[in-house]
């Protein structure tokens, strides 16, 4: 790797962290906090674990876990107790990771209701495992980020659901007035570990890092005091899960790009925009076969469809049927919004359900959420939240969405 450009560096040291005047050391500017840092596309050198242990990276990981807050894992350790726990035990934990004796704890299973029925499983790691995963994520993410598709919007720095919806609007306005709406059946529960690790190993050559990732994938799931082993899936709940899902589905993105399709993907939500129903049916059939044979993933035939974009929803939004289509809140989302607001504010939800963005002024009980939904076009222009409309609980949070795992 002699031909690689030298890495950019940032100055950090224990002394500088305390404000003392000693000469600082230099460390790599790795991690998703440095989206402008470009790496070569080839395999990474075999020192990723050492990079993970750099003081600056660990401090950023600790700050990220503390900022995300979230619930405790199976050991009951709270986020507010993490710093003291690390002061007392970090030497032992680091030695276990370096000697490949570290065993991640089982994740705590939490089932949350899905809007369309059924439940979504969250796996809440312990606070310590969230810290270790976050430190890993900050080193691993830049390796792939430079090569990820421009059509991929989920859980990436500087990308958002709002951008995905705007891109979809542009495709429909350019005469792609049919959509192939693909639903991957229980994607996060059924990720094939062998297929995923094969793709991780394409770029990661540090065997200790590979084995640590494998241990996290295989950590069990605890429910009602019983731990069950896990042979597939990467449950939503930890910092690594969003990155690993994007690594696996990047093969889908590359296949769609190779075919010249216009599409938007946000995590496991993928919409492909085509010019006719017949073309859409061909695309759906061939992609169903590709996902089954190449990625060992199943397309849910009941929830997938080839239809008009204004009859489908994408990330909580839909489009109007006009040639210069406009963004509107999806009817299903409006119904859920009504339920959340309660009867006192139901009239406000009626006002924003699709006909006029300048309807009645929201009541005080509704708050700013109703104001944002009254003008979805304005929301899409101003939203800079990396999670967009999907914000909620990742990393052990208490909500029901898919939000805080993105390292924006």
XYZ file of N, CA and C in Angstrom, residues 12-266:
765
model
N -4.255 15.306 18.852
C -4.916 15.029 20.115
C -3.888 14.456 21.064
N -4.102 14.624 22.333
C -3.266 14.002 23.350
C -3.980 14.077 24.667
N -3.507 13.277 25.603
C -4.092 13.330 26.935
C -3.853 14.698 27.556
N -2.667 15.252 27.270
C -2.364 16.569 27.831
C -3.272 17.635 27.261
N -3.484 17.581 25.909
C -4.328 18.613 25.315
C -5.755 18.484 25.777
N -6.218 17.258 26.091
C -7.563 17.097 26.611
C -7.716 17.803 27.943
N -6.592 17.907 28.717
C -6.654 18.583 30.009
C -6.302 20.046 29.893
N -5.908 20.482 28.674
C -5.557 21.882 28.493
C -4.113 22.168 28.853
N -3.233 21.147 29.005
C -1.848 21.377 29.333
C -1.046 21.668 28.074
N 0.144 22.141 28.268
C 0.917 22.646 27.142
C 1.909 21.682 26.565
N 1.744 20.388 26.735
C 2.681 19.441 26.170
C 2.490 19.317 24.668
N 3.529 18.849 24.004
C 3.453 18.648 22.562
C 2.493 17.525 22.255
N 1.486 17.766 21.423
C 0.476 16.729 21.170
C 0.969 15.655 20.227
N 0.351 14.471 20.387
C 0.588 13.377 19.456
C -0.334 13.543 18.253
N -0.078 12.791 17.197
C -0.979 12.795 16.043
C -1.656 11.456 15.952
N -2.951 11.494 15.611
C -3.718 10.267 15.422
C -4.529 10.384 14.161
N -4.954 9.246 13.637
C -5.703 9.236 12.382
C -7.036 9.922 12.531
N -7.439 10.641 11.501
C -8.740 11.299 11.505
C -9.776 10.364 10.954
N -9.940 9.251 11.595
C -10.891 8.258 11.117
C -12.247 8.453 11.739
N -13.221 7.646 11.300
C -14.549 7.692 11.892
C -15.495 8.543 11.096
N -16.789 8.305 11.311
C -17.814 8.989 10.533
C -17.925 10.452 10.893
N -17.200 10.913 11.926
C -17.201 12.330 12.231
C -16.348 13.107 11.239
N -15.698 12.407 10.322
C -14.848 13.045 9.339
C -15.287 12.620 7.952
N -16.466 13.056 7.509
C -16.992 12.573 6.229
C -16.141 12.985 5.045
N -15.333 14.045 5.191
C -14.501 14.480 4.079
C -13.234 13.671 3.934
N -12.923 12.798 4.901
C -11.703 12.016 4.862
C -11.875 10.888 3.863
N -11.127 10.926 2.756
C -11.267 9.943 1.690
C -10.224 8.844 1.846
N -10.656 7.601 1.786
C -9.741 6.472 1.853
C -9.666 5.798 0.491
N -8.582 5.085 0.266
C -8.479 4.298 -0.951
C -9.523 3.186 -0.921
N -9.922 2.725 -2.108
C -11.000 1.742 -2.195
C -10.548 0.328 -1.863
N -9.246 0.074 -1.775
C -8.753 -1.269 -1.538
C -8.910 -1.720 -0.101
N -8.462 -2.947 0.185
C -8.571 -3.481 1.547
C -7.822 -2.623 2.553
N -8.341 -2.589 3.765
C -7.719 -1.823 4.829
C -6.573 -2.608 5.462
N -5.557 -1.905 5.999
C -4.451 -2.597 6.659
C -4.921 -3.300 7.927
N -4.049 -4.124 8.476
C -4.433 -4.982 9.587
C -4.184 -4.314 10.944
N -4.629 -3.082 11.101
C -4.435 -2.403 12.385
C -5.698 -1.670 12.831
N -6.856 -2.168 12.405
C -8.100 -1.472 12.712
C -8.412 -1.488 14.209
N -8.078 -2.570 14.888
C -8.314 -2.626 16.329
C -7.491 -1.555 17.036
N -6.231 -1.389 16.630
C -5.400 -0.340 17.232
C -6.001 1.039 16.988
N -6.491 1.275 15.769
C -7.148 2.560 15.490
C -8.365 2.756 16.380
N -9.097 1.690 16.605
C -10.289 1.783 17.443
C -9.935 2.246 18.848
N -8.765 1.848 19.341
C -8.371 2.172 20.708
C -7.723 3.546 20.847
N -7.580 4.298 19.768
C -7.007 5.634 19.894
C -7.896 6.495 20.787
N -7.244 7.304 21.607
C -7.969 8.060 22.625
C -9.068 8.941 22.027
N -8.750 9.637 20.945
C -9.748 10.512 20.335
C -10.977 9.751 19.862
N -10.762 8.566 19.284
C -11.884 7.757 18.811
C -12.741 7.276 19.965
N -12.095 6.857 21.062
C -12.847 6.371 22.218
C -13.650 7.492 22.873
N -13.071 8.684 22.944
C -13.799 9.810 23.525
C -15.045 10.150 22.703
N -14.902 10.127 21.393
C -16.049 10.413 20.530
C -17.122 9.338 20.665
N -16.692 8.089 20.812
C -17.660 7.008 21.001
C -18.408 7.181 22.315
N -17.692 7.528 23.369
C -18.326 7.743 24.670
C -19.328 8.890 24.602
N -18.932 9.990 23.961
C -19.824 11.143 23.833
C -21.068 10.789 23.019
N -20.910 9.962 21.975
C -22.058 9.574 21.149
C -23.043 8.728 21.947
N -22.529 7.776 22.736
C -23.410 6.929 23.536
C -24.136 7.759 24.581
N -23.429 8.686 25.213
C -24.062 9.533 26.221
C -25.106 10.453 25.597
N -24.831 10.947 24.392
C -25.794 11.832 23.725
C -27.052 11.078 23.313
N -26.898 9.830 22.863
C -28.052 9.033 22.435
C -28.896 8.550 23.602
N -28.286 8.501 24.796
C -28.992 7.990 25.975
C -29.511 6.575 25.703
N -30.759 6.312 25.954
C -31.298 4.979 25.698
C -31.375 4.127 26.948
N -32.058 3.014 26.809
C -32.338 2.128 27.932
C -31.147 1.229 28.236
N -31.139 0.668 29.430
C -30.087 -0.259 29.845
C -30.278 -1.606 29.160
N -29.195 -2.363 29.073
C -29.256 -3.715 28.542
C -29.548 -4.719 29.643
N -29.167 -5.961 29.411
C -29.540 -7.022 30.355
C -28.813 -6.912 31.692
N -27.674 -6.165 31.734
C -26.932 -6.056 32.992
C -27.416 -4.911 33.869
N -28.350 -4.092 33.354
C -28.906 -3.001 34.141
C -28.036 -1.761 34.230
N -26.837 -1.763 33.614
C -25.956 -0.594 33.662
C -26.561 0.546 32.848
N -26.715 1.705 33.481
C -27.306 2.867 32.819
C -26.223 3.685 32.115
N -26.651 4.506 31.148
C -25.715 5.348 30.407
C -24.938 6.259 31.360
N -25.606 6.798 32.357
C -24.947 7.702 33.297
C -23.873 7.031 34.137
N -23.846 5.718 34.177
C -22.851 4.978 34.945
C -21.667 4.528 34.101
N -21.717 4.778 32.786
C -20.712 4.217 31.880
C -19.316 4.770 32.146
N -19.182 6.071 32.353
C -17.846 6.655 32.547
C -17.131 6.031 33.738
N -17.810 5.936 34.862
C -17.181 5.343 36.034
C -16.847 3.871 35.800
N -17.728 3.177 35.095
C -17.470 1.765 34.791
C -16.205 1.622 33.954
N -16.020 2.516 32.976
C -14.828 2.450 32.129
C -13.571 2.799 32.922
N -13.673 3.768 33.826
C -12.504 4.123 34.644
C -12.020 2.914 35.444
N -12.946 2.125 35.918
C -12.591 0.986 36.769
C -12.178 -0.249 35.979
N -12.767 -0.450 34.804
C -12.612 -1.742 34.132
C -12.016 -1.670 32.729
N -11.704 -0.471 32.210
C -11.305 -0.374 30.807
C -10.032 -1.164 30.501
N -9.058 -1.151 31.399
C -7.833 -1.901 31.151
C -8.110 -3.378 30.896
N -8.970 -3.951 31.709
C -9.320 -5.362 31.553
C -10.112 -5.600 30.268
N -11.064 -4.686 29.967
C -11.877 -4.830 28.753
C -11.000 -4.750 27.508
N -10.082 -3.784 27.483
C -9.189 -3.610 26.329
C -8.327 -4.851 26.127
N -7.790 -5.393 27.210
C -6.945 -6.577 27.114
C -7.737 -7.762 26.575
N -9.003 -7.893 26.989
C -9.842 -8.985 26.501
C -10.103 -8.849 25.004
N -10.340 -7.625 24.536
C -10.581 -7.417 23.102
C -9.319 -7.726 22.303
N -8.164 -7.249 22.773
C -6.913 -7.470 22.048
C -6.551 -8.950 21.996
N -6.857 -9.676 23.062
C -6.528 -11.098 23.100
C -7.660 -11.976 22.575
N -8.715 -11.341 22.044
C -9.862 -12.020 21.443
C -10.600 -12.899 22.442
N -10.645 -12.441 23.688
C -11.400 -13.157 24.718
C -12.673 -12.411 25.121
N -12.904 -11.256 24.509
C -14.081 -10.461 24.874
C -15.339 -11.108 24.308
N -16.325 -11.284 25.169
C -17.591 -11.877 24.756
C -18.720 -10.869 24.965
N -19.306 -10.351 23.884
C -20.435 -9.419 24.037
C -21.588 -10.072 24.778
N -22.305 -9.280 25.555
C -23.460 -9.801 26.269
C -24.642 -9.954 25.304
N -25.577 -10.798 25.672
C -26.794 -10.945 24.873
C -27.561 -9.621 24.850
N -28.292 -9.374 23.773
C -29.099 -8.162 23.681
C -30.459 -8.414 24.343
N -31.049 -7.355 24.855
C -32.371 -7.475 25.488
C -33.446 -7.268 24.420
N -34.298 -8.249 24.253
C -35.325 -8.181 23.215
C -36.489 -7.307 23.651
N -36.880 -6.402 22.751
C -38.056 -5.557 22.945
C -38.855 -5.588 21.650
N -40.116 -5.983 21.711
C -40.980 -6.008 20.529
C -41.870 -4.770 20.536
N -41.824 -4.005 19.450
C -42.646 -2.805 19.342
C -43.623 -2.977 18.184
N -44.830 -2.435 18.307
C -45.831 -2.615 17.247
C -45.449 -1.873 15.976
N -45.714 -2.502 14.833
C -45.500 -1.867 13.533
C -46.808 -1.227 13.074
N -46.729 -0.103 12.355
C -47.947 0.592 11.918
C -48.903 -0.284 11.123
N -48.359 -1.189 10.299
C -49.222 -2.014 9.463
C -49.616 -3.332 10.095
N -49.360 -3.467 11.384
C -49.655 -4.728 12.058
C -48.387 -5.524 12.307
N -48.442 -6.405 13.272
C -47.272 -7.175 13.632
C -46.345 -6.369 14.538
N -45.146 -6.901 14.758
C -44.181 -6.247 15.638
C -42.816 -6.183 14.975
N -42.020 -5.241 15.439
C -40.622 -5.136 15.024
C -39.764 -5.415 16.246
N -38.776 -6.283 16.086
C -37.926 -6.632 17.206
C -36.748 -5.673 17.302
N -36.545 -5.102 18.484
C -35.329 -4.366 18.794
C -34.468 -5.231 19.703
N -33.165 -5.194 19.498
C -32.232 -5.871 20.382
C -31.388 -4.828 21.080
N -31.631 -4.589 22.362
C -30.950 -3.515 23.090
C -29.658 -4.062 23.697
N -28.483 -3.656 23.177
C -27.228 -4.120 23.768
C -26.990 -3.436 25.110
N -26.059 -3.989 25.890
C -25.649 -3.297 27.110
C -24.989 -1.984 26.736
N -24.935 -1.067 27.681
C -24.314 0.232 27.432
C -22.847 0.064 27.044
N -22.149 -0.868 27.708
C -20.747 -1.114 27.366
C -20.603 -1.604 25.935
N -21.467 -2.524 25.519
C -21.390 -3.020 24.143
C -21.766 -1.933 23.140
N -22.655 -1.031 23.511
C -22.953 0.098 22.619
C -21.713 0.975 22.449
N -20.963 1.172 23.516
C -19.732 1.961 23.456
C -18.705 1.289 22.541
N -18.492 -0.011 22.707
C -17.525 -0.723 21.875
C -17.974 -0.717 20.416
N -19.250 -0.968 20.167
C -19.768 -0.941 18.791
C -19.607 0.434 18.158
N -19.877 1.491 18.930
C -19.739 2.833 18.391
C -18.290 3.127 18.020
N -17.343 2.702 18.866
C -15.925 2.881 18.554
C -15.550 2.118 17.288
N -16.105 0.922 17.109
C -15.878 0.146 15.885
C -16.484 0.854 14.683
N -17.708 1.335 14.853
C -18.432 1.998 13.756
C -17.654 3.186 13.216
N -17.068 3.968 14.100
C -16.353 5.184 13.683
C -15.109 4.855 12.864
N -14.554 3.683 13.049
C -13.403 3.260 12.260
C -13.830 2.571 10.971
N -14.892 1.785 11.040
C -15.317 1.004 9.878
C -16.093 1.835 8.860
N -16.906 2.766 9.316
C -17.791 3.495 8.406
C -17.060 4.195 7.256
N -15.950 4.914 7.497
C -15.294 5.595 6.372
C -14.734 4.651 5.326
N -14.483 3.403 5.683
C -13.949 2.440 4.722
C -14.950 2.225 3.585
N -16.237 2.187 3.938
C -17.280 1.960 2.926
C -17.938 3.241 2.447
N -17.968 4.253 3.266
C -18.768 5.433 2.959
C -18.421 6.031 1.595
N -17.157 6.091 1.274
C -16.734 6.702 0.015
C -17.268 5.933 -1.189
N -17.556 4.623 -1.022
C -18.019 3.823 -2.150
C -19.493 3.528 -2.168
N -20.230 3.955 -1.121
C -21.671 3.713 -1.099
C -22.365 4.490 -2.211
N -23.513 3.986 -2.625
C -24.268 4.587 -3.721
C -24.857 5.938 -3.333
N -24.924 6.831 -4.304
C -25.588 8.118 -4.090
C -27.087 7.951 -3.921
N -27.613 6.774 -4.263
C -29.045 6.504 -4.131
C -29.402 5.935 -2.755
N -28.409 5.744 -1.895
C -28.620 5.203 -0.552
C -28.645 6.353 0.457
N -29.743 6.451 1.216
C -29.949 7.613 2.091
C -30.008 7.268 3.579
N -30.105 6.005 3.937
C -30.365 5.661 5.327
C -29.119 5.513 6.172
N -29.097 6.200 7.334
C -28.057 6.016 8.336
C -26.665 6.293 7.788
N -26.564 7.406 7.058
C -25.278 7.834 6.525
C -25.075 9.304 6.854
N -23.825 9.719 7.096
C -23.568 11.126 7.433
C -23.973 12.054 6.297
N -24.754 13.079 6.646
C -25.177 14.066 5.662
C -26.295 13.619 4.754
N -26.898 12.460 5.025
C -27.997 11.944 4.204
C -29.243 11.847 5.061
N -30.420 11.925 4.442
C -31.649 11.937 5.222
C -32.813 11.349 4.441
N -33.868 11.019 5.171
C -35.107 10.565 4.547
C -35.716 11.666 3.697
N -35.586 12.912 4.147
C -36.120 14.036 3.374
C -35.479 14.097 1.987
N -34.178 13.856 1.914
C -33.498 13.849 0.623
C -33.995 12.706 -0.258
N -34.264 11.567 0.351
C -34.770 10.425 -0.410
C -36.133 10.739 -1.031
N -37.018 11.368 -0.263
C -38.347 11.713 -0.774
C -38.236 12.742 -1.893
N -37.347 13.714 -1.749
C -37.162 14.712 -2.808
C -36.628 14.069 -4.086
N -35.719 13.105 -3.935
C -35.204 12.406 -5.112
C -36.322 11.624 -5.803
N -37.164 10.957 -5.019
C -38.303 10.227 -5.592
C -39.221 11.176 -6.352
N -39.466 12.339 -5.787
C -40.298 13.341 -6.459
C -39.695 13.716 -7.817
N -38.380 13.884 -7.854
C -37.715 14.228 -9.109
C -37.843 13.141 -10.161
N -37.741 11.877 -9.768
C -37.879 10.787 -10.720
C -39.280 10.754 -11.323
N -40.302 10.946 -10.481
C -41.677 10.931 -10.975
C -41.924 12.108 -11.905
N -41.377 13.257 -11.585
C -41.544 14.423 -12.450
C -40.819 14.256 -13.783
N -39.845 13.346 -13.840
C -39.117 13.102 -15.095
C -39.737 11.954 -15.895
N -41.034 11.702 -15.644
C -41.837 10.729 -16.415
C -41.662 9.287 -15.979
N -40.993 9.020 -14.871
C -40.945 7.667 -14.319
C -42.142 7.520 -13.381
N -43.313 7.271 -13.957
C -44.556 7.368 -13.198
C -45.109 6.025 -12.741
N -44.224 5.045 -12.648
C -44.538 3.769 -12.019
C -43.430 3.454 -11.018
N -43.788 2.833 -9.909
C -42.799 2.516 -8.886
C -42.836 1.030 -8.551
N -41.647 0.450 -8.435
C -41.499 -0.910 -7.907
C -41.166 -0.750 -6.428
N -42.130 -1.025 -5.589
C -41.986 -0.865 -4.140
C -41.615 -2.214 -3.539
N -40.343 -2.376 -3.179
C -39.856 -3.653 -2.659
C -39.882 -3.663 -1.136
N -40.474 -4.693 -0.571
C -40.469 -4.888 0.876
C -39.692 -6.166 1.191
N -38.579 -6.010 1.908
C -37.773 -7.169 2.286
C -38.337 -7.761 3.569
N -38.715 -8.999 3.499
C -39.422 -9.646 4.609
C -38.502 -9.831 5.818
N -38.872 -9.160 6.940
C -38.120 -9.272 8.198
C -36.624 -9.166 7.963
N -36.228 -8.123 7.230
C -34.838 -7.999 6.798
C -33.850 -8.088 7.953
N -34.027 -7.239 8.993
C -33.035 -7.173 10.063
C -32.984 -8.461 10.888
N -34.043 -9.251 10.827
C -34.069 -10.517 11.561
C -33.493 -11.671 10.748
N -33.309 -11.468 9.430
C -32.949 -12.591 8.567
C -31.690 -12.362 7.745
N -30.893 -11.377 8.108
C -29.623 -11.173 7.415
C -28.774 -12.428 7.571
N -28.300 -12.950 6.448
C -27.468 -14.142 6.462
C -26.045 -13.759 6.889
N -25.573 -14.330 7.999
C -24.275 -13.936 8.550
C -23.125 -14.266 7.598
N -23.200 -15.386 6.898
C -22.109 -15.760 5.991
C -22.016 -14.788 4.827
N -23.167 -14.439 4.251
C -23.162 -13.485 3.138
C -22.652 -12.121 3.599
N -23.084 -11.685 4.792
C -22.650 -10.391 5.311
C -21.155 -10.376 5.585
N -20.644 -11.394 6.289
C -19.227 -11.404 6.641
C -18.337 -11.522 5.406
N -18.810 -12.198 4.381
C -18.035 -12.273 3.137
C -17.844 -10.892 2.537
N -18.870 -10.050 2.649
C -18.769 -8.694 2.112
C -17.930 -7.791 3.013
N -18.020 -7.979 4.311
C -17.161 -7.216 5.221
C -15.698 -7.555 4.967
N -15.404 -8.828 4.760
C -14.030 -9.288 4.573
C -13.425 -8.817 3.257
N -14.238 -8.324 2.331
C -13.689 -7.776 1.095
C -12.761 -6.602 1.382
N -13.062 -5.846 2.429
C -12.283 -4.633 2.712
C -11.575 -4.669 4.062
N -12.062 -5.455 4.991
C -11.433 -5.522 6.317
C -10.505 -6.728 6.360
N -9.216 -6.474 6.579
C -8.230 -7.553 6.636
C -7.707 -7.785 8.050
N -8.158 -6.993 9.005
C -7.798 -7.192 10.402
C -8.641 -8.348 10.949
N -8.024 -9.499 11.155
C -8.772 -10.683 11.559
C -9.400 -10.516 12.940
N -8.754 -9.732 13.812
C -9.341 -9.504 15.132
C -10.631 -8.706 15.015
N -10.654 -7.718 14.121
C -11.873 -6.941 13.908
C -12.965 -7.815 13.307
N -12.606 -8.658 12.349
C -13.589 -9.553 11.742
C -14.198 -10.487 12.777
N -13.358 -11.024 13.664
C -13.876 -11.948 14.672
C -14.726 -11.222 15.711
N -14.382 -9.962 16.001
C -15.194 -9.194 16.947
C -16.574 -8.895 16.350
N -16.612 -8.546 15.069
C -17.903 -8.332 14.398
C -18.727 -9.615 14.429
N -18.066 -10.735 14.137
C -18.758 -12.018 14.145
C -19.323 -12.334 15.525
N -18.588 -11.995 16.575
C -19.091 -12.243 17.930
C -20.333 -11.407 18.210
N -20.333 -10.163 17.742
C -21.523 -9.335 17.951
C -22.720 -9.878 17.179
N -22.476 -10.364 15.968
C -23.579 -10.941 15.200
C -24.155 -12.173 15.896
N -23.282 -12.936 16.562
C -23.726 -14.177 17.177
C -24.159 -14.062 18.620
N -24.060 -12.849 19.202
C -24.498 -12.704 20.595
C -25.984 -13.007 20.687
N -26.382 -13.667 21.764
C -27.753 -14.141 21.879
C -28.760 -13.036 22.142
N -30.018 -13.441 22.229
C -31.130 -12.532 22.507
C -31.821 -13.016 23.778
N -31.960 -12.099 24.744
C -32.591 -12.473 26.006
C -34.013 -11.948 26.067
N -34.934 -12.824 26.424
C -36.329 -12.448 26.637
C -36.889 -13.296 27.776
N -37.542 -12.616 28.713
C -38.126 -13.291 29.870
C -37.084 -14.113 30.636
N -35.852 -13.586 30.695
C -34.808 -14.233 31.470
C -34.107 -15.380 30.781
N -34.516 -15.732 29.563
C -33.899 -16.834 28.831
C -33.154 -16.303 27.624
N -31.955 -16.833 27.381
C -31.139 -16.410 26.244
C -31.211 -17.460 25.146
N -31.563 -17.011 23.949
C -31.598 -17.916 22.805
C -30.480 -17.536 21.841
N -29.778 -18.513 21.275
C -28.691 -18.211 20.341
C -29.221 -17.591 19.054
N -28.332 -16.936 18.326
C -28.750 -16.281 17.083
C -27.826 -16.720 15.961
N -28.394 -17.239 14.891
C -27.614 -17.692 13.751
C -27.831 -16.829 12.514
N -28.770 -15.882 12.575
C -29.010 -14.968 11.471
C -29.561 -13.658 12.026
N -29.506 -12.632 11.219
C -30.068 -11.348 11.616
C -29.056 -10.425 12.274
N -29.351 -9.127 12.196
C -28.585 -8.099 12.890
C -29.592 -7.142 13.517
N -30.122 -7.491 14.703
C -31.265 -6.771 15.278
C -31.024 -5.272 15.424
N -32.051 -4.497 15.122
C -31.981 -3.058 15.311
C -31.825 -2.758 16.796
N -30.914 -1.865 17.123
C -30.708 -1.519 18.516
C -29.290 -1.110 18.830
N -28.310 -1.512 18.011
C -26.920 -1.180 18.260
C -26.331 -0.326 17.148
N -25.221 0.379 17.416
C -24.608 1.252 16.407
C -24.110 0.531 15.166
N -23.741 -0.745 15.274
C -23.207 -1.456 14.109
C -24.285 -1.887 13.129
N -25.497 -2.122 13.600
C -26.545 -2.693 12.761
C -26.830 -1.876 11.498
N -26.966 -0.536 11.578
C -27.232 0.220 10.349
C -26.115 0.105 9.327
N -24.852 0.157 9.783
C -23.728 0.054 8.858
C -23.693 -1.319 8.200
N -23.876 -2.368 8.989
C -23.833 -3.716 8.425
C -24.949 -3.937 7.414
N -26.121 -3.376 7.684
C -27.222 -3.517 6.724
C -26.896 -2.798 5.421
N -26.267 -1.635 5.503
C -25.885 -0.913 4.287
C -24.788 -1.649 3.518
N -23.865 -2.301 4.226
C -22.812 -3.069 3.559
C -23.429 -4.203 2.739
N -24.380 -4.918 3.324
C -25.017 -6.021 2.604
C -25.831 -5.521 1.421
N -26.636 -4.483 1.638
C -27.530 -4.002 0.579
C -26.814 -3.130 -0.454
N -25.535 -2.828 -0.223
C -24.783 -2.104 -1.244
C -24.680 -2.931 -2.523
N -24.693 -4.258 -2.399
C -24.690 -5.092 -3.610
C -25.960 -4.876 -4.427
N -27.096 -4.673 -3.740
C -28.339 -4.364 -4.448
C -28.223 -3.016 -5.151
N -27.671 -2.020 -4.451
C -27.495 -0.698 -5.054
C -26.633 -0.781 -6.312
N -25.537 -1.518 -6.229
C -24.619 -1.617 -7.370
C -25.283 -2.330 -8.535
N -26.110 -3.329 -8.260
C -26.821 -4.033 -9.330
C -27.819 -3.097 -10.012
N -28.540 -2.307 -9.225
C -29.488 -1.355 -9.799
C -28.774 -0.286 -10.620
N -27.631 0.174 -10.137
C -26.844 1.145 -10.906
C -26.329 0.533 -12.205
N -25.890 -0.716 -12.142
C -25.395 -1.390 -13.342
C -26.479 -1.473 -14.411
N -27.719 -1.652 -13.961
C -28.837 -1.738 -14.910
C -29.335 -0.362 -15.345
N -28.828 0.700 -14.741
C -29.220 2.050 -15.131
C -30.548 2.508 -14.552
N -30.981 1.931 -13.436
C -32.271 2.291 -12.848
C -32.173 3.564 -12.008
N -33.308 4.221 -11.881
C -33.440 5.356 -10.973
C -34.164 4.852 -9.726
N -33.529 5.003 -8.570
C -34.088 4.405 -7.362
C -33.667 5.190 -6.131
N -34.375 4.920 -5.031
C -34.051 5.467 -3.719
C -34.095 4.310 -2.722
N -33.067 4.215 -1.909
C -33.085 3.202 -0.851
C -32.781 3.861 0.487
N -33.629 3.581 1.468
C -33.404 4.037 2.836
C -33.457 2.788 3.715
